[in-house]
CSV table of C-alpha atoms and ligand atoms in Angstrom, one decimal:
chain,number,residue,atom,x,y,z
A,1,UNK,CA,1.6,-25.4,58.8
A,2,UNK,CA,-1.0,-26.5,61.3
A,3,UNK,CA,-0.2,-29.6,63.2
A,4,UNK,CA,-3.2,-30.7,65.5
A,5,UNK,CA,-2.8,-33.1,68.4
A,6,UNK,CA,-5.5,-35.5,69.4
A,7,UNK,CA,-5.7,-38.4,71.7
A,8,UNK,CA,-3.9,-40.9,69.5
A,9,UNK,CA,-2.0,-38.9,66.9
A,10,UNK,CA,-1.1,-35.5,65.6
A,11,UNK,CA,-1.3,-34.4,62.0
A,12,UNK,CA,0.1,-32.1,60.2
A,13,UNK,CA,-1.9,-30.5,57.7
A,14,UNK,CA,-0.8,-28.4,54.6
A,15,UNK,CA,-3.5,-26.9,52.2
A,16,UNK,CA,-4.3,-30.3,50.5
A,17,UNK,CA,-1.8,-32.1,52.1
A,18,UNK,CA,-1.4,-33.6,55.8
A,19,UNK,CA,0.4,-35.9,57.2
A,20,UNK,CA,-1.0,-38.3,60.4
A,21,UNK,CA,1.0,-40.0,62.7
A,22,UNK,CA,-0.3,-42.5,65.4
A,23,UNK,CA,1.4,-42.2,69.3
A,24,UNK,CA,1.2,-45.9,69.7
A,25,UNK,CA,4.1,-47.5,67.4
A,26,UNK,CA,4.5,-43.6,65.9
A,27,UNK,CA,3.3,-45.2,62.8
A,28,UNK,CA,2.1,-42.9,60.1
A,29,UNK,CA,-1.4,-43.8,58.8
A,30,UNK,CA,-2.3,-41.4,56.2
A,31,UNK,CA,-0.4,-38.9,53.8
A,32,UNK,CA,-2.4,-37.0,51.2
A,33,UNK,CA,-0.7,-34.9,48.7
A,34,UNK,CA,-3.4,-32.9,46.6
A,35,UNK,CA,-6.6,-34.9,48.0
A,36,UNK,CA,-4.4,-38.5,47.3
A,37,UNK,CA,-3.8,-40.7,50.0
A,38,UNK,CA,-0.9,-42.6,49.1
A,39,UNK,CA,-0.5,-44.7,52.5
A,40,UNK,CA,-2.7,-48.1,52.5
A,41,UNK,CA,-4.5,-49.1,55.8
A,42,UNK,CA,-6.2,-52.3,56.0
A,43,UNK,CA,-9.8,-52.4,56.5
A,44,UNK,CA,-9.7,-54.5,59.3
A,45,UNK,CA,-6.4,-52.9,61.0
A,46,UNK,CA,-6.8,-52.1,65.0
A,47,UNK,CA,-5.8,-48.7,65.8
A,48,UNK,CA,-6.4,-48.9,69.5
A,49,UNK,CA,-3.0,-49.8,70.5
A,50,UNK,CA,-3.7,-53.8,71.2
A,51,UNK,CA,-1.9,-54.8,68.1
A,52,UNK,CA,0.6,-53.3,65.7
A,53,UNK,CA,-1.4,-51.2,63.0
A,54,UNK,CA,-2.0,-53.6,59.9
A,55,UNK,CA,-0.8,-50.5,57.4
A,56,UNK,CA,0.6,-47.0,57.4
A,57,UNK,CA,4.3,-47.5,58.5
A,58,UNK,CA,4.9,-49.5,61.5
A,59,UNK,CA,8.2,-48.9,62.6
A,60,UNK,CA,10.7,-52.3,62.8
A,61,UNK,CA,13.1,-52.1,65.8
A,62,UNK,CA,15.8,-54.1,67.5
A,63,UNK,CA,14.9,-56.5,64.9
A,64,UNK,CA,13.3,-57.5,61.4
A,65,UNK,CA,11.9,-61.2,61.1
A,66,UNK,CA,12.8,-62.9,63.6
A,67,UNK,CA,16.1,-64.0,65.0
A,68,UNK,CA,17.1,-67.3,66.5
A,69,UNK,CA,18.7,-65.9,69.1
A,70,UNK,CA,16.3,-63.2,70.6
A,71,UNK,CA,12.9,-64.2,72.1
A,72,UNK,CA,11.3,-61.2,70.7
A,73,UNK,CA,8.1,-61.2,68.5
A,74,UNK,CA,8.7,-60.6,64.8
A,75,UNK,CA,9.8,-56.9,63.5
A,76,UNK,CA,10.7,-55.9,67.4
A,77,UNK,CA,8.9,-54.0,69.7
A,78,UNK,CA,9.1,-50.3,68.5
A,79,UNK,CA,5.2,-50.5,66.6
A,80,UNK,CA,3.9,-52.1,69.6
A,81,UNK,CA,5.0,-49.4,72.0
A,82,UNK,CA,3.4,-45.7,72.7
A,83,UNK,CA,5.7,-43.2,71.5
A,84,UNK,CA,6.2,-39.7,73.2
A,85,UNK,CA,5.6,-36.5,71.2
A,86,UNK,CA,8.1,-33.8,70.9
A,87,UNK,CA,9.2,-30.9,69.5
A,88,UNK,CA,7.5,-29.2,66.3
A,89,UNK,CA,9.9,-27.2,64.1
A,90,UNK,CA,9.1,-25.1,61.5
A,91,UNK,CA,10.8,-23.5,58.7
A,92,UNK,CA,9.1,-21.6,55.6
A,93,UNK,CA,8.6,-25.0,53.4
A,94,UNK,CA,8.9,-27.8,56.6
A,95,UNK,CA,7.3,-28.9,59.3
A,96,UNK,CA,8.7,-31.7,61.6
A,97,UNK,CA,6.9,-33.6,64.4
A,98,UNK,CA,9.4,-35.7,66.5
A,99,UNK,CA,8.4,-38.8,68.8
A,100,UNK,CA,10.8,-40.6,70.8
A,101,UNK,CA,11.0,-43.9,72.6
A,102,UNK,CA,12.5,-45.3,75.6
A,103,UNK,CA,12.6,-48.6,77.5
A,104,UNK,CA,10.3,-47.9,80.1
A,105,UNK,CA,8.2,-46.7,77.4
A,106,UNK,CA,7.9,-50.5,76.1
A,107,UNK,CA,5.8,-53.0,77.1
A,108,UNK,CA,7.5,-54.7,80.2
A,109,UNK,CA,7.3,-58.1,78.8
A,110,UNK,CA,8.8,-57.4,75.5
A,111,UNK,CA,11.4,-55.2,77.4
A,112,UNK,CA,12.3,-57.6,79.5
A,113,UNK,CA,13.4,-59.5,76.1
A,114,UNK,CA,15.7,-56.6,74.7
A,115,UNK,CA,17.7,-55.6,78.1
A,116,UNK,CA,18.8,-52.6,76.6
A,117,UNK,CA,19.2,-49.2,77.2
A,118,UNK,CA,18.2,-46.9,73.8
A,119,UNK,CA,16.9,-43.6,72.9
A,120,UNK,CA,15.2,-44.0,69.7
A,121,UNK,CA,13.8,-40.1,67.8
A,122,UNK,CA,11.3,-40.6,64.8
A,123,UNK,CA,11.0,-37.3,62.9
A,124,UNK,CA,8.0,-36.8,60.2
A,125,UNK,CA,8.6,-33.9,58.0
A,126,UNK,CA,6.2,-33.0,55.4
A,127,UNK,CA,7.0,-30.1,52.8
A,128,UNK,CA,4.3,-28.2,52.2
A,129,UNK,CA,5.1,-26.6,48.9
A,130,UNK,CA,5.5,-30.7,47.3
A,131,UNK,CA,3.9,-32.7,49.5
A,132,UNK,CA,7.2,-34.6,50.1
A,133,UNK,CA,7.3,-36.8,53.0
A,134,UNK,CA,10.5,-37.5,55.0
A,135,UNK,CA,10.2,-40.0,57.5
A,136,UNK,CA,13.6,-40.5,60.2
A,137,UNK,CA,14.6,-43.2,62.8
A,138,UNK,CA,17.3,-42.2,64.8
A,139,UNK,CA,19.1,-44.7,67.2
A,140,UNK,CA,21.8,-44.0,70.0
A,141,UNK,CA,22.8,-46.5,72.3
A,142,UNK,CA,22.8,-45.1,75.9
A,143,UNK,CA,24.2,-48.2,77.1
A,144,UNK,CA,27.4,-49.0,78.8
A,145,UNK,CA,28.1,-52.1,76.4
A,146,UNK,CA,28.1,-52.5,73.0
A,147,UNK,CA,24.5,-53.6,71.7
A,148,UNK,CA,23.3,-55.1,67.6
A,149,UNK,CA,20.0,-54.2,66.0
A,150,UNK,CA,18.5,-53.8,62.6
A,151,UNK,CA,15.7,-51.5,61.4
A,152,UNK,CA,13.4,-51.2,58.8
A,153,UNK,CA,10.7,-48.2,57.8
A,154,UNK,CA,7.6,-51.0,56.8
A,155,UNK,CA,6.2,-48.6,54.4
A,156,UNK,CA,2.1,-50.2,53.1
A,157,UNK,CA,1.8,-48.3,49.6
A,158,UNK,CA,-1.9,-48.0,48.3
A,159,UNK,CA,-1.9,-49.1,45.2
A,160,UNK,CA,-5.2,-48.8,43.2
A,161,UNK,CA,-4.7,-52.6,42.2
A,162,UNK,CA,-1.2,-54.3,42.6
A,163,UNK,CA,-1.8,-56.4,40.0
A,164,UNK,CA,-1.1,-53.8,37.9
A,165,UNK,CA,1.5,-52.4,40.0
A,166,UNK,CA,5.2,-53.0,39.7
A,167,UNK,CA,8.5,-51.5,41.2
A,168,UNK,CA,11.6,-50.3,39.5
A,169,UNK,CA,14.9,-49.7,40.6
A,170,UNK,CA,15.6,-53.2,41.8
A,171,UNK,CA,17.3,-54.5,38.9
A,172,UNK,CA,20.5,-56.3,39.1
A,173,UNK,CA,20.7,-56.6,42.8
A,174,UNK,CA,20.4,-60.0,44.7
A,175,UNK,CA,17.6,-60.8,46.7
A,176,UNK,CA,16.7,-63.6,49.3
A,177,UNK,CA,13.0,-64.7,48.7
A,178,UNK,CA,11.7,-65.5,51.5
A,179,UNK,CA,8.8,-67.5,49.9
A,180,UNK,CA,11.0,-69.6,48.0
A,181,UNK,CA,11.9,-70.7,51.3
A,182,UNK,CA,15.0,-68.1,51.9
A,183,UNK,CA,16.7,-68.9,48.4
A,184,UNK,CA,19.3,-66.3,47.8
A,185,UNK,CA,19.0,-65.4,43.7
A,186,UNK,CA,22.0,-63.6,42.7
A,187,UNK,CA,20.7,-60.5,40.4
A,188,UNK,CA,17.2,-59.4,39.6
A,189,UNK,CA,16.9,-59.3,35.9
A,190,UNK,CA,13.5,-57.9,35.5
A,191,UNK,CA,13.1,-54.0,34.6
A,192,UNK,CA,9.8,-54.0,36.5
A,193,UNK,CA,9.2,-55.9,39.5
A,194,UNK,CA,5.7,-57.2,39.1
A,195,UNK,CA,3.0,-58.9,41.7
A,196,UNK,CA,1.3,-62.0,40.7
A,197,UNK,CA,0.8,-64.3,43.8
A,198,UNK,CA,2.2,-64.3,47.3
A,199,UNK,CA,5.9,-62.1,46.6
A,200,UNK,CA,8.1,-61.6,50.3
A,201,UNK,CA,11.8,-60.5,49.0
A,202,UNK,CA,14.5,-58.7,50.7
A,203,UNK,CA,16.8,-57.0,48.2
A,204,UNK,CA,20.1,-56.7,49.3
A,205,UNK,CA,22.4,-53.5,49.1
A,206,UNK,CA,20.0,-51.5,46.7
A,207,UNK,CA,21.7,-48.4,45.2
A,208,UNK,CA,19.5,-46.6,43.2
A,209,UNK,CA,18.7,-43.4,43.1
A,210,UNK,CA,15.5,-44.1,43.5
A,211,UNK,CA,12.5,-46.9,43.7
A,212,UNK,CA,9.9,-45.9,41.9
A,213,UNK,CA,6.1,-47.8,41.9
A,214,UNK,CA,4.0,-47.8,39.2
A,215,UNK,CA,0.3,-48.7,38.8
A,216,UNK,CA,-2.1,-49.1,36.0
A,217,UNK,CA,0.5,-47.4,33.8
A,218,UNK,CA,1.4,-44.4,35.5
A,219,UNK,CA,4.4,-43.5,38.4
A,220,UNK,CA,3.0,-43.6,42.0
A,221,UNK,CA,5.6,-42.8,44.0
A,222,UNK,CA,9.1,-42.4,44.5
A,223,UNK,CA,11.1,-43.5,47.4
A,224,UNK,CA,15.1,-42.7,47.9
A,225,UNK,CA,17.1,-43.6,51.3
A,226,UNK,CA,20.4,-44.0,52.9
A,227,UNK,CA,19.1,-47.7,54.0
A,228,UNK,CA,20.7,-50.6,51.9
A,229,UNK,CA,18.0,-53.1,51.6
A,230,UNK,CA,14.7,-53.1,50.1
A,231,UNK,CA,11.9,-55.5,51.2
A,232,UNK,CA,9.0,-55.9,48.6
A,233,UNK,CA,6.0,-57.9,50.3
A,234,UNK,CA,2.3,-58.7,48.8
A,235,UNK,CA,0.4,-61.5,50.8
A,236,UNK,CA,-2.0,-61.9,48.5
A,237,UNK,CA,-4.9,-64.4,49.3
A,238,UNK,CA,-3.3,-65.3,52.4
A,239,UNK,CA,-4.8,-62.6,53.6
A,240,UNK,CA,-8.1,-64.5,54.3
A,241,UNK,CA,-6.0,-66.3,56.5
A,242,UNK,CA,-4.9,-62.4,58.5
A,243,UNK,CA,-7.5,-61.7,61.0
A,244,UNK,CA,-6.5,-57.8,60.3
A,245,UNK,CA,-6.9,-57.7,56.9
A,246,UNK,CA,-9.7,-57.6,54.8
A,247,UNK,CA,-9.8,-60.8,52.3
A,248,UNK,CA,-9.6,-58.6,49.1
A,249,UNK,CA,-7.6,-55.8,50.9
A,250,UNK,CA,-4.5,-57.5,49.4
A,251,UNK,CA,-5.3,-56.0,45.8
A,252,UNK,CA,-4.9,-52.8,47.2
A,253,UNK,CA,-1.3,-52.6,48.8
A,254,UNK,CA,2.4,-52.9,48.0
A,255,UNK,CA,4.5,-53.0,50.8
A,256,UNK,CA,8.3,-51.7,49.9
A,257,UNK,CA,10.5,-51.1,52.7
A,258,UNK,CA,13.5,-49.2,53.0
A,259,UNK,CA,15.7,-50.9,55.8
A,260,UNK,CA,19.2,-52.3,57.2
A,261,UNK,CA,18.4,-55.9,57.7
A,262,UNK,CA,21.0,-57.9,56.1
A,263,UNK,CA,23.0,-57.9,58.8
A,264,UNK,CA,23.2,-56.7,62.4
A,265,UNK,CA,24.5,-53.3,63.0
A,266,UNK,CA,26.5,-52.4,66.2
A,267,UNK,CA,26.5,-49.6,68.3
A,268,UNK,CA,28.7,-48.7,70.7
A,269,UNK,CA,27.9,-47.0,74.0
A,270,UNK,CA,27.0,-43.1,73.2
A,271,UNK,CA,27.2,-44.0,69.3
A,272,UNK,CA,23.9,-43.3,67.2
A,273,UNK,CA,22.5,-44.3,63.9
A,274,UNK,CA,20.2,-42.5,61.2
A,275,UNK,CA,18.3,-44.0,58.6
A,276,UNK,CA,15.5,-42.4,56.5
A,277,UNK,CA,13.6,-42.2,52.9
A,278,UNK,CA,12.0,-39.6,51.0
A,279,UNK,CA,9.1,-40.3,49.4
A,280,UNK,CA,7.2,-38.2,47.1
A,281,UNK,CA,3.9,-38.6,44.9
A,282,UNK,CA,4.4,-38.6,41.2
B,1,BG6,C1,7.5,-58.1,56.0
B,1,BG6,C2,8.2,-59.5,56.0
B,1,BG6,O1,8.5,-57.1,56.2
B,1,BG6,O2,6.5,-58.1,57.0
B,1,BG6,C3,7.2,-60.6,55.9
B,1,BG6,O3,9.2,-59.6,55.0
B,1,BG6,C4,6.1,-60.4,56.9
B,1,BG6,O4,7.8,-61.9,56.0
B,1,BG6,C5,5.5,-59.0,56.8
B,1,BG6,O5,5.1,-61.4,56.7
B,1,BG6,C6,4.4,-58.7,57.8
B,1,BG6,O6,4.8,-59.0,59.1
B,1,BG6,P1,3.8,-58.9,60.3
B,1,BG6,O7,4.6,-59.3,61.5
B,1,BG6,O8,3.3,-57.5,60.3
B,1,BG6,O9,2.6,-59.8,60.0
């Protein structure tokens, strides 16, 4: 499978479907399977490194949100930082791109805020016989003390409208929603999770087999993981308010985000951690 490198990202490209990842943040922008591009980008996102890209799938590292005790900006530093390309491997169905980040890699004055020594590895691999996408975050701590983090794969789904669109595979776990001003509801009861105003939830300890999004009556997308949470986020007309987003671009985005954000995780010097999803067109 090709896989091209150019100033800002590298893409790998398979018949009718590719695959294109951005250095700065290693956020993925576009993946087509069969002509489709199934990743959203906002229409007014800024892809020249001076802001976190408003789509594809920023990358959220040391933290999600923010956290009262940490100084750092919301979702971390890792999608504001310029990410090193690595090896390419290939087998007879896969190709992988790897990018890796370390601390004199970020930004000194977010740095300066997470004192820690890391080696983070972000592998992309795109199968070429089904379009599949695989997307990894790997994280060892090569520390000499123990340090806490969480993580989170900020996928933007284009969705052809989201008010048509809905997600299952949520039901019956609890979720804290965020726009209900962090209320914790104990089970989702709906089969279908549908958008209909401003929706920001984080479900905890999803295990499904899979999430699946639909739109205008017909599956999207599936998306399976190791990672326990599930974040589902629409801003909806708050978006006129987003000086990177297009006022109407909200109709055509779902965010669902596979992540381990309900609490911290800890590493322990030389210890690493793996989380990843699978997502493939339907
Ligand atoms: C989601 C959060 O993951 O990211 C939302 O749950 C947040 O609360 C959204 O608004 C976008 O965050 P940002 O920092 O990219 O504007």
């Amino acid at each position: 499978m090709p896989v091209t490198r150019a100033e800002k990202n590298v893409t790998i490209t398979h018949g009718s479907s590719s695959a294109t990842i951005y250095f700065f943040g290693a956020t993925l922008t576009s993946w087509i399977v069969d002509g489709r591009e199934m990743i959203f980008v906002s229409s007014k996102a800024l892809l020249d490194g001076s802001k976190a890209v408003r789509g594809g799938i920023p990358l959220v590292f040391p933290h999600f949100g923010t956290v009262e005790t940490s100084r750092l900006p919301q979702h971390g530093f890792a999608r504001n930082s310029v990410w090193e390309l690595g090896p390419v491997t290939e087998t007879a169905e896969e190709t992988t791109v790897a990018l890796s980040l370390t601390p004199g890699q970020v930004p000194f004055a977010l740095a300066t805020l997470w004192p820690k020594k890391f080696q983070a590895t972000y592998s992309v691999t795109l199968n070429g016989r089904d379009g599949k996408l695989r997307t990894s975050l790997q994280v060892t701590n090569t520390d000499s003390e123990p340090w806490e983090f969480t993580a989170l794969l900020h996928t933007y789904f284009a969705t052809p409208d989201v008010r048509t669109t809905g997600v299952q595979g949520l039901t019956g776990f609890p979720f804290t929603d965020k726009v209900a001003g962090g209320l914790r509801v104990e089970a989702e009861t709906r089969d279908r999770v549908t958008i209909a105003g401003e929706v920001d939830r984080i479900y905890h300890g999803v295990k499904s087999e899979e999430v699946v999004i639909d739109a205008e009556g017909k599956n999207l997308v599936s998306i399976r993981t190791n990672l326990p949470d599930i974040v589902v986020w629409n801003i909806w007309t708050k978006a006129k308010d987003m000086a990177d987003m297009g006022d109407e671009d909200y109709k055509h985005y779902i965010c669902v985000e596979a992540g381990s954000v309900s609490k911290f995780i800890t590493l322990k010097p030389q210890e690493s951690w793996e989380g990843h999803q699978i997502l493939a067109s339907l």
